[in-house]
Amino acid sequence: MSDILRLVLPFFGVLFLGYGAGRLRQVTEDGLAGLTFFVTYLAMPALFFRLVAEAPLPHTAIWSFVVTTTFSTYCAFAIAFSVGRWPTAAR
């Protein structure tokens, strides 16, 4: 249980702090825009990176899932690229 709280609490803590600051009107509209930028582009990626870096790889990686999602992403990209390239190649 403590492992789950250690993973989940920082993520939702940042979200709840931002929500509380906006709800209590302690931060102006411009400040909320800056806070949103900070959380979205700086704090959350660093938090995710730290959490993934600390996790033991053999216990967290389900290789069939990793291979399937990587292949699916490649197929979606190939289809989108082909469809986007097709009209210009026909000219």
Short mmCIF file of C-alpha atoms in Angstrom, two decimals, residues 20-70:
data_model
loop_
_atom_site.label_atom_id
_atom_site.label_comp_id
_atom_site.label_asym_id
_atom_site.label_seq_id
_atom_site.Cartn_x
_atom_site.Cartn_y
_atom_site.Cartn_z
CA GLY A 20 -6.90 24.56 -4.82
CA ALA A 21 -4.91 27.67 -5.71
CA GLY A 22 -7.18 28.40 -8.64
CA ARG A 23 -10.34 27.66 -6.70
CA LEU A 24 -9.42 29.91 -3.77
CA ARG A 25 -8.49 32.71 -6.20
CA GLN A 26 -5.06 33.07 -4.62
CA VAL A 27 -3.50 33.14 -8.08
CA THR A 28 -4.42 35.55 -10.89
CA GLU A 29 -5.34 34.42 -14.41
CA ASP A 30 -1.82 35.19 -15.65
CA GLY A 31 -0.38 33.27 -12.73
CA LEU A 32 -2.57 30.28 -13.52
CA ALA A 33 -1.29 30.30 -17.11
CA GLY A 34 2.28 30.24 -15.80
CA LEU A 35 1.42 27.55 -13.28
CA THR A 36 -0.19 25.44 -15.98
CA PHE A 37 2.91 25.78 -18.15
CA PHE A 38 5.18 24.85 -15.25
CA VAL A 39 3.18 21.79 -14.25
CA THR A 40 2.53 20.52 -17.78
CA TYR A 41 5.94 21.04 -19.34
CA LEU A 42 8.38 20.97 -16.41
CA ALA A 43 7.11 19.34 -13.23
CA MET A 44 5.11 16.36 -14.54
CA PRO A 45 7.71 15.13 -17.06
CA ALA A 46 10.41 15.30 -14.39
CA LEU A 47 8.16 13.45 -11.95
CA PHE A 48 7.36 10.74 -14.50
CA PHE A 49 11.02 10.38 -15.43
CA ARG A 50 12.01 9.95 -11.78
CA LEU A 51 9.27 7.41 -11.10
CA VAL A 52 10.15 5.34 -14.17
CA ALA A 53 13.89 5.57 -13.48
CA GLU A 54 13.43 4.26 -9.93
CA ALA A 55 11.20 1.34 -10.94
CA PRO A 56 12.94 -2.01 -11.41
CA LEU A 57 12.76 -2.90 -15.11
CA PRO A 58 12.11 -6.67 -15.01
CA HIS A 59 9.12 -6.23 -12.70
CA THR A 60 7.49 -3.37 -14.60
CA ALA A 61 8.11 -4.23 -18.25
CA ILE A 62 5.57 -6.51 -19.86
CA TRP A 63 7.44 -7.16 -23.06
CA SER A 64 4.46 -8.36 -25.08
CA PHE A 65 2.73 -5.05 -24.26
CA VAL A 66 5.82 -3.02 -25.18
CA VAL A 67 6.25 -4.80 -28.52
CA THR A 68 2.53 -4.58 -29.35
CA THR A 69 2.24 -0.86 -28.61
CA THR A 70 5.46 -0.08 -30.47
#
